[in-house]
Tab-separated table of C-alpha atoms in Angstrom:
chain	number	residue	atom	x	y	z
A	1	PRO	CA	0.000	0.000	0.000
A	2	GLY	CA	1.228	3.434	-0.985
A	3	ALA	CA	4.089	2.142	-3.162
A	4	VAL	CA	2.647	3.468	-6.426
A	5	GLU	CA	2.096	6.908	-4.939
A	6	ALA	CA	5.594	6.896	-3.443
A	7	ILE	CA	7.169	6.095	-6.808
A	8	ALA	CA	5.274	8.933	-8.476
A	9	ALA	CA	6.238	11.394	-5.748
A	10	ALA	CA	9.915	10.419	-5.752
A	11	HIS	CA	10.553	9.834	-9.454
A	12	GLY	CA	7.641	11.197	-11.458
A	13	LEU	CA	6.906	7.738	-12.884
A	14	VAL	CA	3.151	7.258	-13.089
A	15	VAL	CA	2.130	3.648	-12.447
A	16	GLU	CA	-1.400	2.387	-13.022
A	17	CYS	CA	-2.520	-1.046	-11.879
A	18	GLY	CA	-5.640	-2.832	-13.103
A	19	ARG	CA	-7.232	-5.941	-11.671
A	20	GLY	CA	-4.289	-8.215	-12.455
A	21	VAL	CA	-2.071	-9.837	-9.835
A	22	GLY	CA	1.597	-10.726	-9.514
A	23	ASN	CA	3.009	-7.757	-11.414
A	24	VAL	CA	6.530	-6.623	-10.543
A	25	LEU	CA	8.295	-3.294	-11.089
A	26	ALA	CA	12.028	-3.438	-10.309
A	27	ILE	CA	13.863	-0.114	-10.294
A	28	ASP	CA	17.454	0.679	-9.420
A	29	GLU	CA	17.967	3.184	-6.633
A	30	THR	CA	19.687	5.505	-9.127
A	31	ILE	CA	16.554	5.843	-11.306
A	32	ARG	CA	16.236	9.401	-12.574
A	33	ALA	CA	13.153	11.543	-12.806
A	34	CYS	CA	10.713	10.045	-15.308
A	35	LYS	CA	7.817	11.503	-17.202
A	36	GLY	CA	6.723	8.084	-18.326
A	37	ARG	CA	3.519	6.173	-17.697
A	38	LEU	CA	3.491	2.476	-16.894
A	39	ARG	CA	0.234	0.523	-17.017
A	40	PHE	CA	-0.172	-2.994	-15.619
A	41	LYS	CA	-3.545	-4.116	-17.004
A	42	ALA	CA	-3.061	-7.894	-16.723
A	43	SER	CA	-1.207	-10.407	-14.499
A	44	GLY	CA	2.364	-11.640	-14.162
A	45	GLY	CA	4.020	-8.647	-15.811
A	46	LEU	CA	7.645	-7.685	-15.156
A	47	VAL	CA	9.222	-4.281	-15.823
A	48	VAL	CA	12.896	-3.669	-14.959
A	49	LEU	CA	14.519	-0.223	-15.142
A	50	GLY	CA	18.302	-0.467	-14.732
A	51	PRO	CA	20.850	1.993	-13.249
A	52	TRP	CA	20.233	5.639	-14.159
A	53	ALA	CA	17.331	4.546	-16.354
A	54	SER	CA	14.629	7.001	-17.286
A	55	PHE	CA	11.944	7.079	-19.931
A	56	THR	CA	9.215	9.260	-21.331
A	57	GLY	CA	6.150	7.991	-23.136
A	58	SER	CA	4.261	4.852	-22.162
A	59	LEU	CA	4.671	1.143	-21.463
A	60	ASN	CA	1.322	-0.651	-21.502
A	61	LEU	CA	1.150	-4.294	-20.448
A	62	PHE	CA	-2.347	-5.274	-21.569
A	63	GLU	CA	-1.814	-9.066	-21.516
A	64	ASP	CA	-0.407	-11.645	-19.095
A	65	ASP	CA	3.233	-12.552	-18.469
A	66	CYS	CA	4.828	-9.787	-20.545
A	67	VAL	CA	8.360	-8.581	-19.803
A	68	CYS	CA	10.049	-5.231	-20.439
A	69	VAL	CA	13.688	-4.657	-19.471
A	70	VAL	CA	15.494	-1.331	-19.965
A	71	GLY	CA	19.213	-1.653	-19.294
A	72	GLY	CA	21.429	0.813	-17.483
A	73	PHE	CA	23.088	4.062	-18.545
A	74	ASP	CA	25.242	6.678	-16.902
A	75	ASP	CA	24.071	9.954	-15.410
A	76	ARG	CA	24.595	11.902	-18.682
A	77	VAL	CA	22.177	10.006	-20.907
A	78	ARG	CA	18.819	11.529	-21.774
A	79	PRO	CA	15.597	9.621	-21.069
A	80	LEU	CA	14.505	6.992	-23.546
A	81	LYS	CA	11.389	7.886	-25.509
A	82	LEU	CA	9.261	4.748	-25.723
A	83	ALA	CA	5.765	3.868	-26.827
A	84	CYS	CA	5.294	0.134	-26.311
A	85	ASP	CA	1.950	-1.666	-26.165
A	86	PHE	CA	2.032	-5.350	-25.196
A	87	ARG	CA	-1.176	-6.735	-26.727
A	88	ASP	CA	-0.551	-10.490	-26.623
A	89	PRO	CA	0.635	-12.744	-23.769
A	90	ARG	CA	4.280	-13.553	-23.026
A	91	MET	CA	5.780	-10.828	-25.192
A	92	ARG	CA	9.252	-9.516	-24.362
A	93	PHE	CA	11.050	-6.226	-24.970
A	94	PHE	CA	14.718	-5.843	-24.008
A	95	CYS	CA	16.854	-2.723	-24.494
A	96	GLY	CA	20.529	-3.151	-23.594
A	97	VAL	CA	22.941	-1.156	-21.483
A	98	GLY	CA	23.913	2.265	-22.838
A	99	THR	CA	21.498	2.246	-25.787
A	100	THR	CA	19.981	5.666	-26.466
A	101	VAL	CA	16.485	6.069	-27.881
A	102	GLU	CA	14.973	9.253	-29.301
A	103	GLY	CA	11.716	7.555	-30.250
A	104	ILE	CA	10.693	3.885	-30.481
A	105	ARG	CA	7.190	2.800	-31.395
A	106	ALA	CA	6.824	-0.909	-30.752
A	107	SER	CA	3.538	-2.571	-31.678
A	108	MET	CA	3.826	-5.771	-29.689
A	109	ARG	CA	1.526	-8.413	-31.197
A	110	GLY	CA	2.195	-12.132	-31.511
A	111	GLU	CA	2.146	-14.346	-28.440
A	112	GLY	CA	5.640	-15.094	-27.167
A	113	ALA	CA	7.427	-12.852	-29.677
A	114	ALA	CA	10.311	-10.610	-28.644
A	115	ILE	CA	12.171	-7.433	-29.543
A	116	LEU	CA	15.803	-7.662	-28.401
A	117	ILE	CA	18.112	-4.625	-28.691
A	118	GLY	CA	21.770	-4.988	-27.756
A	119	ASP	CA	24.082	-2.713	-25.768
A	120	ASP	CA	25.426	0.683	-26.869
A	121	GLY	CA	22.987	1.212	-29.713
A	122	MET	CA	21.657	4.521	-31.042
A	123	ILE	CA	18.037	4.754	-32.156
A	124	SER	CA	16.749	7.963	-33.720
A	125	TRP	CA	13.266	9.526	-33.955
A	126	GLU	CA	10.111	7.695	-35.023
A	127	VAL	CA	11.668	4.251	-35.375
A	128	TRP	CA	9.053	1.496	-35.710
A	129	LEU	CA	9.670	-2.087	-34.592
A	130	ARG	CA	7.063	-4.627	-35.751
A	131	PRO	CA	7.435	-8.292	-34.664
A	132	SER	CA	4.140	-9.115	-36.383
A	133	ASP	CA	1.963	-7.990	-39.286
A	134	MET	CA	-0.687	-6.865	-36.748
A	135	HIS	CA	-3.440	-8.761	-38.610
A	136	GLY	CA	-3.825	-12.369	-39.651
A	137	ILE	CA	-3.499	-13.597	-43.249
A	138	ILE	CA	-5.612	-16.747	-43.772
A	139	ASP	CA	-5.013	-19.466	-46.348
A	140	LEU	CA	-8.387	-20.143	-48.009
A	141	ASP	CA	-7.681	-23.844	-48.555
A	142	THR	CA	-6.397	-24.757	-45.095
A	143	LEU	CA	-7.894	-21.892	-43.051
A	144	GLN	CA	-4.514	-21.620	-41.360
A	145	VAL	CA	-2.976	-18.302	-40.392
A	146	ILE	CA	0.165	-18.101	-42.514
A	147	ASN	CA	1.888	-15.012	-41.085
A	148	PRO	CA	2.913	-15.753	-37.481
A	149	ALA	CA	4.921	-13.275	-35.452
A	150	ARG	CA	8.729	-13.559	-35.396
A	151	ASP	CA	11.385	-12.074	-33.123
A	152	ILE	CA	13.361	-8.942	-33.980
A	153	VAL	CA	17.046	-9.003	-32.966
A	154	ILE	CA	19.148	-5.823	-33.131
A	155	ARG	CA	22.648	-6.618	-31.953
A	156	GLU	CA	25.220	-4.450	-30.173
A	157	HIS	CA	26.237	-0.981	-31.367
A	158	VAL	CA	23.639	-0.627	-34.114
A	159	TRP	CA	22.556	2.812	-35.338
A	160	LEU	CA	19.000	3.084	-36.655
A	161	ALA	CA	18.479	6.469	-38.286
A	162	GLN	CA	15.282	8.516	-38.397
A	163	GLU	CA	12.007	6.759	-39.342
A	164	VAL	CA	13.482	3.312	-39.863
A	165	LEU	CA	10.955	0.433	-39.944
A	166	VAL	CA	12.184	-2.978	-38.748
A	167	LEU	CA	9.905	-5.878	-39.696
A	168	LYS	CA	9.345	-9.257	-38.045
A	169	GLY	CA	12.159	-11.769	-38.337
A	170	ALA	CA	14.855	-9.160	-38.944
A	171	GLU	CA	18.283	-9.564	-37.394
A	172	ILE	CA	20.745	-6.668	-37.718
A	173	GLY	CA	24.386	-7.511	-37.066
A	174	ALA	CA	26.580	-5.679	-34.569
A	175	GLY	CA	28.141	-2.373	-35.592
A	176	SER	CA	25.820	-1.740	-38.527
A	177	ILE	CA	23.970	1.384	-39.678
A	178	VAL	CA	20.506	1.635	-41.234
A	179	GLY	CA	19.906	4.912	-43.085
A	180	ALA	CA	16.889	7.182	-42.650
A	181	ARG	CA	13.497	5.717	-43.664
A	182	GLY	CA	15.047	2.348	-44.394
A	183	VAL	CA	12.729	-0.680	-44.259
A	184	VAL	CA	14.485	-3.724	-42.810
A	185	PRO	CA	12.884	-7.014	-43.977
A	186	GLY	CA	12.774	-10.254	-42.049
A	187	ARG	CA	16.134	-11.821	-42.710
A	188	THR	CA	19.675	-11.683	-41.295
A	189	HIS	CA	21.728	-8.587	-42.127
A	190	GLU	CA	25.451	-8.913	-41.464
A	191	GLY	CA	27.365	-6.703	-39.059
A	192	ASN	CA	29.621	-3.702	-39.726
A	193	ALA	CA	27.726	-2.698	-42.833
A	194	LEU	CA	25.667	0.254	-44.084
A	195	TYR	CA	22.111	-0.371	-45.311
A	196	VAL	CA	19.734	2.037	-47.084
A	197	GLY	CA	16.483	1.913	-49.025
A	198	ASN	CA	13.076	0.197	-49.080
A	199	PRO	CA	13.720	-2.655	-48.662
A	200	VAL	CA	17.238	-1.968	-47.418
A	201	ARG	CA	20.225	-3.053	-49.450
A	202	GLN	CA	23.819	-3.148	-48.360
A	203	VAL	CA	25.837	-0.279	-49.868
A	204	ARG	CA	29.041	-0.514	-47.794
A	205	GLN	CA	30.885	-3.270	-45.953
A	206	ASN	CA	33.588	-3.140	-43.296
A	207	VAL	CA	32.305	0.055	-41.618
A	208	THR	CA	31.120	1.069	-38.162
A	209	TRP	CA	30.113	4.352	-36.482
A	210	ASP	CA	30.770	6.717	-33.579
A	211	ARG	CA	28.426	9.055	-31.718
A	212	GLU	CA	30.626	12.067	-32.451
A	213	HIS	CA	30.083	13.921	-35.715
A	214	ARG	CA	33.843	14.370	-36.058
A	215	PRO	CA	35.417	11.550	-34.039
A	216	SER	CA	39.013	12.072	-33.022
A	217	PRO	CA	41.742	9.705	-34.240
A	218	GLU	CA	41.642	7.946	-30.877
A	219	GLN	CA	37.864	7.517	-31.071
A	220	ARG	CA	38.193	6.141	-34.582
A	221	ARG	CA	40.832	3.653	-33.433
A	222	ARG	CA	38.613	2.495	-30.574
A	223	ALA	CA	35.683	2.002	-32.936
A	224	ALA	CA	37.841	0.016	-35.345
A	225	ASP	CA	39.319	-2.129	-32.564
A	226	TRP	CA	35.818	-2.927	-31.287
A	227	ALA	CA	34.629	-3.905	-34.767
A	228	ARG	CA	37.640	-6.169	-35.331
A	229	ARG	CA	37.112	-7.909	-31.987
A	230	ARG	CA	33.454	-8.524	-32.836
A	231	SER	CA	34.308	-10.048	-36.217
A	232	SER	CA	37.160	-12.236	-34.969
């Protein structure tokens, strides 16, 4: 009793609880002021906010046994901007340590499907992640649904530029870049590469990126060393 009100007073995080039971919110003591809204509207949900974590927007767990984990940062990182609706049971969303997000919209449909984002990524504005097609496609002969949901995997140190759309079944390799308004289809895309277009095509290999617009020679060496270690 009083825990929800205490969280709002201390951190600004608004938590709403429906009639469900067994929901858990785990927050690190370093959590920063949030302007986000978290809604538990079912049972068995788990939300974890790691060290220095903060988010704006909304996380809505409408179905049972859904999991959302936001990894840690340091005290200089701006809040993540998230809009995630969990609309089927047992869905999972994971955002790794040090990944920055200017605007994710995740339409979580497809029981048991997941969105997994690795550490040290950079996600720009209005990026859409879709582990399902949102609506069923039915084979007229068999009456079977032929477009099930599939996981999305975005590995470490991936940069998704403005208005990228990542579709179900996509896997983006570590160190890669997807250019603005790129549409990433459901297949494996190798690491340390540059992708652009709709659907995306690879236009450069053996590249990576740095958060600085003009990285210093030392920063460039560190980025190259990291990429070589990942590929070895």
